[in-house]
PDB file of C-alpha atoms in Angstrom:
ATOM      1  CA  UNK M   1     130.550  78.774 102.734  1.00 52.00           C
ATOM      2  CA  UNK M   2     127.679  80.313 100.740  1.00 52.00           C
ATOM      3  CA  UNK M   3     124.923  78.691  98.702  1.00 49.00           C
ATOM      4  CA  UNK M   4     126.731  79.810  95.558  1.00 51.00           C
ATOM      5  CA  UNK M   5     129.879  77.949  96.621  1.00 53.00           C
ATOM      6  CA  UNK M   6     127.980  74.651  96.889  1.00 56.00           C
ATOM      7  CA  UNK M   7     125.925  74.801  93.700  1.00 57.00           C
ATOM      8  CA  UNK M   8     127.737  77.298  91.510  1.00 61.00           C
ATOM      9  CA  UNK M   9     124.476  79.220  91.200  1.00 57.00           C
ATOM     10  CA  UNK M  10     123.943  82.462  93.103  1.00 60.00           C
ATOM     11  CA  UNK M  11     121.046  82.416  95.574  1.00 59.00           C
ATOM     12  CA  UNK M  12     117.860  84.149  94.421  1.00 56.00           C
ATOM     13  CA  UNK M  13     117.656  87.855  95.218  1.00 56.00           C
ATOM     14  CA  UNK M  14     115.176  88.910  97.839  1.00 54.00           C
ATOM     15  CA  UNK M  15     112.377  91.139  96.632  1.00 49.00           C
ATOM     16  CA  UNK M  16     112.561  94.738  97.768  1.00 52.00           C
ATOM     17  CA  UNK M  17     109.575  96.922  98.514  1.00 50.00           C
ATOM     18  CA  UNK M  18     109.083  99.592  95.892  1.00 54.00           C
ATOM     19  CA  UNK M  19     106.729 101.697  97.938  1.00 54.00           C
ATOM     20  CA  UNK M  20     105.728 102.388 101.510  1.00 57.00           C
ATOM     21  CA  UNK M  21     102.059 101.542 101.075  1.00 57.00           C
ATOM     22  CA  UNK M  22     100.565  99.306 103.723  1.00 62.00           C
ATOM     23  CA  UNK M  23      98.539  96.360 102.507  1.00 61.00           C
ATOM     24  CA  UNK M  24      94.928  96.099 103.606  1.00 60.00           C
ATOM     25  CA  UNK M  25      94.136  92.686 102.167  1.00 66.00           C
ATOM     26  CA  UNK M  26      94.965  89.468 103.989  1.00 73.00           C
ATOM     27  CA  UNK M  27      98.274  87.823 103.215  1.00 77.00           C
ATOM     28  CA  UNK M  28      98.264  85.891  99.942  1.00 75.00           C
ATOM     29  CA  UNK M  29      99.977  82.552 100.419  1.00 82.00           C
ATOM     30  CA  UNK M  30      99.021  80.875  97.129  1.00 85.00           C
ATOM     31  CA  UNK M  31     100.422  81.514  93.663  1.00 85.00           C
ATOM     32  CA  UNK M  32      99.023  80.864  90.203  1.00 87.00           C
ATOM     33  CA  UNK M  33     101.342  80.338  87.266  1.00 89.00           C
ATOM     34  CA  UNK M  34     100.115  81.625  83.912  1.00 89.00           C
ATOM     35  CA  UNK M  35     102.120  81.133  80.731  1.00 93.00           C
ATOM     36  CA  UNK M  36     101.919  84.159  78.402  1.00 92.00           C
ATOM     37  CA  UNK M  37     103.333  85.048  75.029  1.00 95.00           C
ATOM     38  CA  UNK M  38     105.495  88.157  74.725  1.00 95.00           C
ATOM     39  CA  UNK M  39     102.528  90.091  73.301  1.00 95.00           C
ATOM     40  CA  UNK M  40     100.178  88.982  76.078  1.00 94.00           C
ATOM     41  CA  UNK M  41     102.736  89.815  78.756  1.00 95.00           C
ATOM     42  CA  UNK M  42     103.361  93.239  77.232  1.00 95.00           C
ATOM     43  CA  UNK M  43      99.613  93.915  77.117  1.00 93.00           C
ATOM     44  CA  UNK M  44      99.104  92.939  80.775  1.00 93.00           C
ATOM     45  CA  UNK M  45     102.177  94.860  81.920  1.00 94.00           C
ATOM     46  CA  UNK M  46     101.005  97.981  80.069  1.00 92.00           C
ATOM     47  CA  UNK M  47      97.552  97.725  81.672  1.00 89.00           C
ATOM     48  CA  UNK M  48      99.122  97.439  85.134  1.00 88.00           C
ATOM     49  CA  UNK M  49     101.440 100.384  84.482  1.00 86.00           C
ATOM     50  CA  UNK M  50      98.497 102.563  83.407  1.00 82.00           C
ATOM     51  CA  UNK M  51      97.026 102.010  86.855  1.00 79.00           C
ATOM     52  CA  UNK M  52     100.388 102.340  88.655  1.00 77.00           C
ATOM     53  CA  UNK M  53     100.153  98.775  89.956  1.00 83.00           C
ATOM     54  CA  UNK M  54     102.583  95.896  89.948  1.00 88.00           C
ATOM     55  CA  UNK M  55     101.699  93.374  87.246  1.00 91.00           C
ATOM     56  CA  UNK M  56     100.855  90.650  89.781  1.00 89.00           C
ATOM     57  CA  UNK M  57      98.642  93.011  91.823  1.00 86.00           C
ATOM     58  CA  UNK M  58      96.776  94.090  88.691  1.00 87.00           C
ATOM     59  CA  UNK M  59      96.329  90.478  87.587  1.00 90.00           C
ATOM     60  CA  UNK M  60      95.079  89.414  91.037  1.00 88.00           C
ATOM     61  CA  UNK M  61      92.502  92.230  91.135  1.00 85.00           C
ATOM     62  CA  UNK M  62      91.319  91.448  87.618  1.00 88.00           C
ATOM     63  CA  UNK M  63      91.083  87.683  88.197  1.00 89.00           C
ATOM     64  CA  UNK M  64      89.231  88.095  91.489  1.00 87.00           C
ATOM     65  CA  UNK M  65      86.750  90.536  89.932  1.00 84.00           C
ATOM     66  CA  UNK M  66      86.098  88.097  87.074  1.00 85.00           C
ATOM     67  CA  UNK M  67      85.705  85.165  89.472  1.00 88.00           C
ATOM     68  CA  UNK M  68      83.230  87.128  91.603  1.00 85.00           C
ATOM     69  CA  UNK M  69      81.319  88.302  88.537  1.00 82.00           C
ATOM     70  CA  UNK M  70      81.879  91.940  89.413  1.00 78.00           C
ATOM     71  CA  UNK M  71      83.420  94.803  87.519  1.00 68.00           C
ATOM     72  CA  UNK M  72      87.005  95.563  88.435  1.00 69.00           C
ATOM     73  CA  UNK M  73      87.244  99.011  89.997  1.00 66.00           C
ATOM     74  CA  UNK M  74      89.195 101.581  88.042  1.00 68.00           C
ATOM     75  CA  UNK M  75      91.567 103.608  90.160  1.00 67.00           C
ATOM     76  CA  UNK M  76      93.819 105.138  87.517  1.00 63.00           C
ATOM     77  CA  UNK M  77      92.480 108.657  88.098  1.00 68.00           C
ATOM     78  CA  UNK M  78      92.926 108.395  91.863  1.00 73.00           C
ATOM     79  CA  UNK M  79      96.448 107.069  91.470  1.00 70.00           C
ATOM     80  CA  UNK M  80      97.268 109.932  89.125  1.00 72.00           C
ATOM     81  CA  UNK M  81      95.928 112.372  91.726  1.00 77.00           C
ATOM     82  CA  UNK M  82      97.977 110.666  94.420  1.00 76.00           C
ATOM     83  CA  UNK M  83     101.098 111.109  92.284  1.00 77.00           C
ATOM     84  CA  UNK M  84     100.336 114.823  91.924  1.00 78.00           C
ATOM     85  CA  UNK M  85      99.823 115.180  95.668  1.00 80.00           C
ATOM     86  CA  UNK M  86     103.105 113.426  96.393  1.00 81.00           C
ATOM     87  CA  UNK M  87     104.872 115.692  93.898  1.00 80.00           C
ATOM     88  CA  UNK M  88     103.289 118.779  95.495  1.00 82.00           C
ATOM     89  CA  UNK M  89     104.401 117.557  98.897  1.00 80.00           C
ATOM     90  CA  UNK M  90     107.977 117.318  97.614  1.00 81.00           C
ATOM     91  CA  UNK M  91     107.761 120.844  96.235  1.00 79.00           C
ATOM     92  CA  UNK M  92     106.499 122.120  99.575  1.00 80.00           C
ATOM     93  CA  UNK M  93     109.488 120.465 101.252  1.00 80.00           C
ATOM     94  CA  UNK M  94     111.788 122.292  98.857  1.00 80.00           C
ATOM     95  CA  UNK M  95     110.082 125.527  99.910  1.00 80.00           C
ATOM     96  CA  UNK M  96     110.997 124.629 103.466  1.00 78.00           C
ATOM     97  CA  UNK M  97     114.621 124.134 102.449  1.00 81.00           C
ATOM     98  CA  UNK M  98     114.630 127.595 100.866  1.00 76.00           C
ATOM     99  CA  UNK M  99     113.122 129.050 104.022  1.00 78.00           C
ATOM    100  CA  UNK M 100     115.842 127.410 106.078  1.00 80.00           C
ATOM    101  CA  UNK M 101     118.422 129.113 103.901  1.00 75.00           C
ATOM    102  CA  UNK M 102     116.698 132.461 104.414  1.00 76.00           C
ATOM    103  CA  UNK M 103     116.593 131.902 108.164  1.00 76.00           C
ATOM    104  CA  UNK M 104     120.290 131.077 108.158  1.00 78.00           C
ATOM    105  CA  UNK M 105     120.952 134.342 106.324  1.00 73.00           C
ATOM    106  CA  UNK M 106     118.827 136.217 108.858  1.00 77.00           C
ATOM    107  CA  UNK M 107     120.930 134.834 111.681  1.00 81.00           C
ATOM    108  CA  UNK M 108     123.545 137.275 110.497  1.00 78.00           C
ATOM    109  CA  UNK M 109     121.521 140.037 112.167  1.00 74.00           C
ATOM    110  CA  UNK M 110     118.578 141.022 109.940  1.00 66.00           C
ATOM    111  CA  UNK M 111     115.091 140.464 111.274  1.00 65.00           C
ATOM    112  CA  UNK M 112     112.002 140.151 109.083  1.00 67.00           C
ATOM    113  CA  UNK M 113     108.712 139.209 110.787  1.00 66.00           C
ATOM    114  CA  UNK M 114     107.239 137.852 107.506  1.00 69.00           C
ATOM    115  CA  UNK M 115     109.772 135.041 107.389  1.00 73.00           C
ATOM    116  CA  UNK M 116     108.282 133.338 110.431  1.00 73.00           C
ATOM    117  CA  UNK M 117     104.793 133.512 108.891  1.00 75.00           C
ATOM    118  CA  UNK M 118     106.093 131.987 105.636  1.00 74.00           C
ATOM    119  CA  UNK M 119     107.851 129.214 107.519  1.00 75.00           C
ATOM    120  CA  UNK M 120     104.720 128.354 109.504  1.00 79.00           C
ATOM    121  CA  UNK M 121     102.570 128.464 106.352  1.00 78.00           C
ATOM    122  CA  UNK M 122     104.981 126.130 104.559  1.00 78.00           C
ATOM    123  CA  UNK M 123     104.940 123.711 107.508  1.00 81.00           C
ATOM    124  CA  UNK M 124     101.125 123.702 107.591  1.00 82.00           C
ATOM    125  CA  UNK M 125     101.005 123.093 103.844  1.00 81.00           C
ATOM    126  CA  UNK M 126     103.384 120.149 104.038  1.00 80.00           C
ATOM    127  CA  UNK M 127     101.419 118.642 106.933  1.00 83.00           C
ATOM    128  CA  UNK M 128      98.132 118.956 105.032  1.00 82.00           C
ATOM    129  CA  UNK M 129      99.624 117.449 101.878  1.00 82.00           C
ATOM    130  CA  UNK M 130     101.101 114.552 103.839  1.00 83.00           C
ATOM    131  CA  UNK M 131      97.734 113.897 105.507  1.00 82.00           C
ATOM    132  CA  UNK M 132      95.958 114.004 102.142  1.00 81.00           C
ATOM    133  CA  UNK M 133      98.480 111.656 100.533  1.00 80.00           C
ATOM    134  CA  UNK M 134      98.137 109.179 103.409  1.00 82.00           C
ATOM    135  CA  UNK M 135      94.333 109.326 103.208  1.00 78.00           C
ATOM    136  CA  UNK M 136      94.497 108.587  99.483  1.00 77.00           C
ATOM    137  CA  UNK M 137      96.898 105.690 100.111  1.00 78.00           C
ATOM    138  CA  UNK M 138      94.521 104.187 102.676  1.00 77.00           C
ATOM    139  CA  UNK M 139      91.518 104.449 100.331  1.00 72.00           C
ATOM    140  CA  UNK M 140      93.237 102.930  97.317  1.00 70.00           C
ATOM    141  CA  UNK M 141      93.603  99.150  97.113  1.00 64.00           C
TER     142      UNK M 141
END
């Protein structure tokens, strides 16, 4: 028998992680409820989206900065750069897929020494982009 069978109400859905970023801050066990109008909520959500943050994460950073009397750091530019790096990494992976197709064609008997160099260069590029993206993830809150 499920929870829905007993109450007629489906159980709440579990939250799913939207990204693979590891959290550096300590676990947050306390919640604050803030009632907002539609306009206020839209304004806060838009501000969070501009910085590529979840609304609650943006609100927590902003509230903590105000409580500490410090300016809230602006990371929008870094997050935009991180997005570009992640996109470039995906493009480099697609290059690797194309190289795999070329290698498969070469298995039919042709031999080109440049192909190996291109494959190694693509692999180095992907590794460097992945390292850069991970470094950016670690430095961003």
